[in-house]
Amino acid sequence: MISFDNVGFRYGVGPEILRDVSVTIEAGSFHFLTGPSGAGKSTLLNLMHLGLRPTRGFLSVLGQDVGTLSRRRAPALRRQIGMVFQDFRLLDHISVFDNVALPLRLDGGREREIRRDVTEILQWVGLGDTLKACPRALSGGEQQRVAIARAVVARPGVLLADEPTGSVDEVIGQRIIRLFEELHRLGTAVVIATHNQGLIDRFPHALLELTEGHLVRQPAGALRR
Ligand SMILES: Nc1ncnc2c1ncn2[C@@H]1O[C@H](COP(=O)(O)OP(=O)(O)OP(=O)(O)O)[C@@H](O)[C@H]1O
Ligand SMILES: [Mg+2]
């Protein structure tokens, strides 16, 4: 699904943040991505989401070589990837409902089905009563759950989530991971960047660990101990 081959990345003329990254995210896999603050987790997810391009090496996303992908074709490819941004990136001038409906409307879905799916996912994340609210009127944890609902509503083939439990309590955090596991059971490849060691210990998934620009893959939880 996503394949890095000796990828390096630097912002402008800054130091190289990612070095010699070679990893494949297979269809239907589930990974936690961890590493200290500033290690490059968000940068790595943004490369996978085509928000950034490698400064060296080879990256392929959903069968497309990112190095030769035209700007015109990138948005359609991107729409196949659900992304929960660390800073949410909700649209403040439209309602919670419309934020979550956006990916379905871009896909040309029917309004009646959109209403059903959006209502269902917002209920699942505990926001069934805030459909008409403006995102700015919600707490940080509520906004985070809207961002999660938007990322999963179209059942993308790939789901990337950047600290998706950073603003919610432990109970809701575990519920969110179970939602991602549900999607994974339906075939989605999932990558979750997190600092939360509790989650990593509790849910037995493979681990991608970033240290000093290098990425190392560890096997699933039970094998790690
Ligand atoms: N737009 C940018 N321009 C220049 N440098 C940047 C930019 N974004 C991030 N960096 C730098 O790249 C490095 C990696 O940042 P990144 O946000 O990917 O780390 P992270 O692992 O996600 O950290 P955190 O756990 O705090 O979210 C940091 O040193 C950061 O200062
Ligand atoms: Mg980050």
Short mmCIF file of C-alpha atoms and ligand atoms in Angstrom, two decimals:
data_model
loop_
_atom_site.label_atom_id
_atom_site.label_comp_id
_atom_site.label_asym_id
_atom_site.label_seq_id
_atom_site.Cartn_x
_atom_site.Cartn_y
_atom_site.Cartn_z
CA MET A 1 0.00 0.00 0.00
CA ILE A 2 2.73 2.41 1.09
CA SER A 3 6.36 1.67 0.48
CA PHE A 4 9.43 3.68 1.52
CA ASP A 5 12.77 2.82 -0.01
CA ASN A 6 15.74 4.69 1.44
CA VAL A 7 13.70 7.83 1.96
CA GLY A 8 15.26 10.96 3.43
CA PHE A 9 13.47 14.17 4.31
CA ARG A 10 14.51 17.67 5.34
CA TYR A 11 12.50 20.87 5.67
CA GLY A 12 14.13 23.45 3.36
CA VAL A 13 17.82 23.67 4.09
CA GLY A 14 17.41 22.29 7.63
CA PRO A 15 18.94 19.06 8.90
CA GLU A 16 17.74 15.72 7.59
CA ILE A 17 14.91 14.65 9.90
CA LEU A 18 14.26 11.24 8.35
CA ARG A 19 17.17 9.14 7.13
CA ASP A 20 17.25 5.96 5.07
CA VAL A 21 13.66 5.04 5.90
CA SER A 22 12.77 1.73 4.29
CA VAL A 23 9.46 0.23 5.34
CA THR A 24 6.34 -1.19 3.74
CA ILE A 25 2.86 -0.64 5.12
CA GLU A 26 0.95 -3.61 3.82
CA ALA A 27 -2.75 -3.73 2.99
CA GLY A 28 -4.71 -4.62 6.09
CA SER A 29 -1.82 -4.06 8.53
CA PHE A 30 -2.01 -2.20 11.87
CA HIS A 31 0.94 -0.26 13.27
CA PHE A 32 1.63 2.09 16.10
CA LEU A 33 4.26 4.73 15.27
CA THR A 34 6.25 5.96 18.23
CA GLY A 35 9.34 7.93 19.10
CA PRO A 36 10.21 11.01 21.17
CA SER A 37 8.68 14.43 20.52
CA GLY A 38 10.36 15.96 17.47
CA ALA A 39 11.47 12.56 16.15
CA GLY A 40 9.50 13.05 12.93
CA LYS A 41 6.27 11.08 13.43
CA SER A 42 4.03 13.80 12.00
CA THR A 43 6.50 14.34 9.17
CA LEU A 44 6.39 10.62 8.31
CA LEU A 45 2.57 10.57 8.33
CA ASN A 46 2.46 13.70 6.17
CA LEU A 47 4.74 11.99 3.64
CA MET A 48 2.32 9.03 3.56
CA HIS A 49 -0.58 11.47 3.11
CA LEU A 50 1.19 13.27 0.21
CA GLY A 51 1.31 16.54 2.15
CA LEU A 52 5.11 16.43 1.83
CA ARG A 53 7.41 14.79 -0.70
CA PRO A 54 10.65 12.97 0.07
CA THR A 55 13.82 14.95 -0.48
CA ARG A 56 15.54 11.72 -1.49
CA GLY A 57 14.72 8.05 -2.00
CA PHE A 58 11.61 6.39 -3.35
CA LEU A 59 8.09 6.52 -1.94
CA SER A 60 5.09 4.81 -3.43
CA VAL A 61 1.55 5.35 -2.13
CA LEU A 62 -1.33 3.16 -3.32
CA GLY A 63 0.72 2.01 -6.28
CA GLN A 64 1.78 5.50 -7.36
CA ASP A 65 5.37 6.73 -7.39
CA VAL A 66 5.12 9.96 -5.39
CA GLY A 67 8.21 11.37 -7.14
CA THR A 68 6.41 11.47 -10.50
CA LEU A 69 2.87 12.09 -9.26
CA SER A 70 1.45 15.27 -10.80
CA ARG A 71 -0.16 17.93 -8.62
CA ARG A 72 -3.38 17.42 -10.53
CA ARG A 73 -3.63 13.72 -9.63
CA ALA A 74 -2.56 13.99 -6.01
CA PRO A 75 -5.95 15.05 -4.54
CA ALA A 76 -7.80 11.99 -5.90
CA LEU A 77 -5.15 9.69 -4.45
CA ARG A 78 -5.24 11.57 -1.17
CA ARG A 79 -8.98 11.08 -0.87
CA GLN A 80 -8.39 7.36 -0.52
CA ILE A 81 -6.45 8.02 2.69
CA GLY A 82 -8.13 9.02 5.95
CA MET A 83 -6.01 11.38 8.04
CA VAL A 84 -6.46 12.58 11.62
CA PHE A 85 -4.16 15.60 11.91
CA GLN A 86 -2.41 16.31 15.19
CA ASP A 87 -3.99 19.81 15.07
CA PHE A 88 -7.38 18.46 13.79
CA ARG A 89 -7.71 20.94 10.85
CA LEU A 90 -11.49 21.21 11.06
CA LEU A 91 -13.27 23.80 8.95
CA ASP A 92 -14.63 26.38 11.39
CA HIS A 93 -17.15 28.03 9.08
CA ILE A 94 -19.25 24.87 8.62
CA SER A 95 -21.01 22.61 11.12
CA VAL A 96 -19.69 19.45 12.73
CA PHE A 97 -22.04 17.46 10.50
CA ASP A 98 -20.76 19.13 7.33
CA ASN A 99 -17.12 18.62 8.36
CA VAL A 100 -17.69 14.88 8.71
CA ALA A 101 -19.84 14.72 5.56
CA LEU A 102 -17.10 16.33 3.45
CA PRO A 103 -15.26 13.17 2.31
CA LEU A 104 -18.55 11.49 1.38
CA ARG A 105 -19.73 14.53 -0.57
CA LEU A 106 -16.40 14.69 -2.42
CA ASP A 107 -16.99 11.04 -3.34
CA GLY A 108 -20.38 12.00 -4.77
CA GLY A 109 -22.44 10.09 -2.18
CA ARG A 110 -26.22 10.41 -1.92
CA GLU A 111 -27.43 12.87 0.67
CA ARG A 112 -29.73 10.37 2.38
CA GLU A 113 -26.90 7.85 2.87
CA ILE A 114 -24.54 10.62 3.91
CA ARG A 115 -26.98 11.67 6.64
CA ARG A 116 -27.20 8.08 7.89
CA ASP A 117 -23.44 7.44 7.88
CA VAL A 118 -22.44 10.78 9.40
CA THR A 119 -25.06 10.52 12.16
CA GLU A 120 -23.98 6.96 12.95
CA ILE A 121 -20.26 7.72 13.21
CA LEU A 122 -20.85 10.86 15.27
CA GLN A 123 -22.99 8.84 17.66
CA TRP A 124 -20.22 6.25 17.86
CA VAL A 125 -17.70 8.84 18.98
CA GLY A 126 -20.22 10.24 21.47
CA LEU A 127 -21.11 13.42 19.57
CA GLY A 128 -24.63 12.57 18.44
CA ASP A 129 -25.94 15.78 20.03
CA THR A 130 -23.55 18.23 18.40
CA LEU A 131 -24.31 17.77 14.69
CA LYS A 132 -25.18 21.42 14.17
CA ALA A 133 -22.49 22.90 16.39
CA CYS A 134 -19.62 24.96 15.06
CA PRO A 135 -16.32 23.11 15.69
CA ARG A 136 -14.93 26.12 17.55
CA ALA A 137 -17.65 25.76 20.18
CA LEU A 138 -16.40 22.28 21.12
CA SER A 139 -13.73 21.22 23.61
CA GLY A 140 -10.36 20.00 22.33
CA GLY A 141 -11.31 16.36 22.92
CA GLU A 142 -14.62 16.83 21.12
CA GLN A 143 -12.89 18.47 18.15
CA GLN A 144 -10.47 15.56 18.06
CA ARG A 145 -13.38 13.13 17.85
CA VAL A 146 -14.91 15.12 14.96
CA ALA A 147 -11.54 14.85 13.16
CA ILE A 148 -11.58 11.10 13.77
CA ALA A 149 -15.15 10.74 12.51
CA ARG A 150 -14.22 12.66 9.34
CA ALA A 151 -11.18 10.44 8.75
CA VAL A 152 -13.05 7.14 9.05
CA VAL A 153 -16.52 7.93 7.66
CA ALA A 154 -15.68 6.98 4.06
CA ARG A 155 -13.96 3.74 5.19
CA PRO A 156 -10.66 4.59 3.51
CA GLY A 157 -8.19 1.89 2.47
CA VAL A 158 -5.54 3.61 4.58
CA LEU A 159 -6.08 5.43 7.87
CA LEU A 160 -3.32 7.63 9.32
CA ALA A 161 -3.91 9.07 12.79
CA ASP A 162 -1.55 11.54 14.45
CA GLU A 163 -1.85 11.36 18.25
CA PRO A 164 -5.59 10.64 17.91
CA THR A 165 -6.02 10.15 21.65
CA GLY A 166 -3.90 13.15 22.68
CA SER A 167 -6.87 15.22 23.87
CA VAL A 168 -9.25 12.60 25.26
CA ASP A 169 -9.39 10.56 28.48
CA GLU A 170 -8.31 6.94 28.73
CA VAL A 171 -11.78 5.42 28.32
CA ILE A 172 -12.52 7.39 25.15
CA GLY A 173 -8.96 6.74 23.94
CA GLN A 174 -9.50 2.99 24.13
CA ARG A 175 -12.86 3.32 22.40
CA ILE A 176 -11.16 5.18 19.55
CA ILE A 177 -8.54 2.46 19.13
CA ARG A 178 -11.33 -0.12 19.05
CA LEU A 179 -13.02 1.90 16.30
CA PHE A 180 -9.77 1.79 14.32
CA GLU A 181 -9.54 -1.96 14.95
CA GLU A 182 -13.07 -2.34 13.58
CA LEU A 183 -12.01 -0.55 10.41
CA HIS A 184 -8.89 -2.71 10.27
CA ARG A 185 -11.07 -5.83 10.40
CA LEU A 186 -12.88 -4.51 7.33
CA GLY A 187 -9.50 -4.30 5.53
CA THR A 188 -8.11 -0.81 6.22
CA ALA A 189 -4.36 -0.41 6.80
CA VAL A 190 -3.94 1.65 9.99
CA VAL A 191 -0.97 3.69 11.26
CA ILE A 192 -1.34 5.51 14.60
CA ALA A 193 1.34 7.89 15.84
CA THR A 194 1.27 7.97 19.62
CA HIS A 195 3.26 8.69 22.77
CA ASN A 196 0.76 6.76 24.83
CA GLN A 197 2.66 3.74 26.16
CA GLY A 198 -0.52 2.49 27.86
CA LEU A 199 -2.23 2.08 24.49
CA ILE A 200 0.82 0.45 22.93
CA ASP A 201 0.97 -2.06 25.78
CA ARG A 202 -2.74 -2.75 25.80
CA PHE A 203 -3.34 -3.28 22.08
CA PRO A 204 -1.04 -5.87 20.52
CA HIS A 205 -0.02 -4.33 17.23
CA ALA A 206 3.30 -4.01 15.44
CA LEU A 207 5.39 -0.98 16.33
CA LEU A 208 7.31 1.43 14.13
CA GLU A 209 9.86 3.26 16.23
CA LEU A 210 11.59 6.47 15.13
CA THR A 211 14.91 7.35 16.71
CA GLU A 212 17.36 9.88 15.35
CA GLY A 213 15.80 9.81 11.92
CA HIS A 214 15.84 6.05 11.57
CA LEU A 215 12.79 3.84 11.57
CA VAL A 216 12.79 0.37 13.12
CA ARG A 217 9.88 -2.07 12.99
CA GLN A 218 9.12 -4.18 16.06
CA PRO A 219 6.76 -7.15 16.08
CA ALA A 220 3.33 -7.11 17.71
CA GLY A 221 2.87 -6.56 21.46
CA ALA A 222 2.98 -10.09 22.83
CA LEU A 223 6.26 -10.80 21.03
CA ARG A 224 7.85 -7.57 22.26
CA ARG A 225 7.73 -8.59 25.90
N1 LIG B 1 7.20 22.99 8.80
C1 LIG B 1 8.37 22.74 9.38
N2 LIG B 1 9.48 23.45 9.05
C2 LIG B 1 10.67 23.20 9.59
N3 LIG B 1 10.90 22.24 10.52
C3 LIG B 1 9.85 21.51 10.89
C4 LIG B 1 8.54 21.71 10.35
N4 LIG B 1 7.70 20.81 10.92
C5 LIG B 1 8.44 20.08 11.78
N5 LIG B 1 9.73 20.49 11.76
C6 LIG B 1 10.83 19.90 12.55
O1 LIG B 1 10.92 18.54 12.20
C7 LIG B 1 11.19 17.73 13.34
C8 LIG B 1 10.15 16.63 13.41
O2 LIG B 1 8.89 17.21 13.65
P1 LIG B 1 7.57 16.34 13.75
O3 LIG B 1 6.45 17.29 13.95
O4 LIG B 1 7.50 15.43 12.58
O5 LIG B 1 7.87 15.49 15.07
P2 LIG B 1 6.90 14.56 15.92
O6 LIG B 1 7.61 13.27 16.15
O7 LIG B 1 5.56 14.50 15.27
O8 LIG B 1 6.79 15.35 17.32
P3 LIG B 1 5.57 15.41 18.38
O9 LIG B 1 5.60 14.10 19.11
O10 LIG B 1 5.94 16.54 19.25
O11 LIG B 1 4.31 15.62 17.63
C9 LIG B 1 11.20 18.68 14.53
O12 LIG B 1 12.54 18.94 14.85
C10 LIG B 1 10.53 19.91 14.02
O13 LIG B 1 11.05 21.06 14.63
MG MG B 2 3.75 15.10 15.80
#
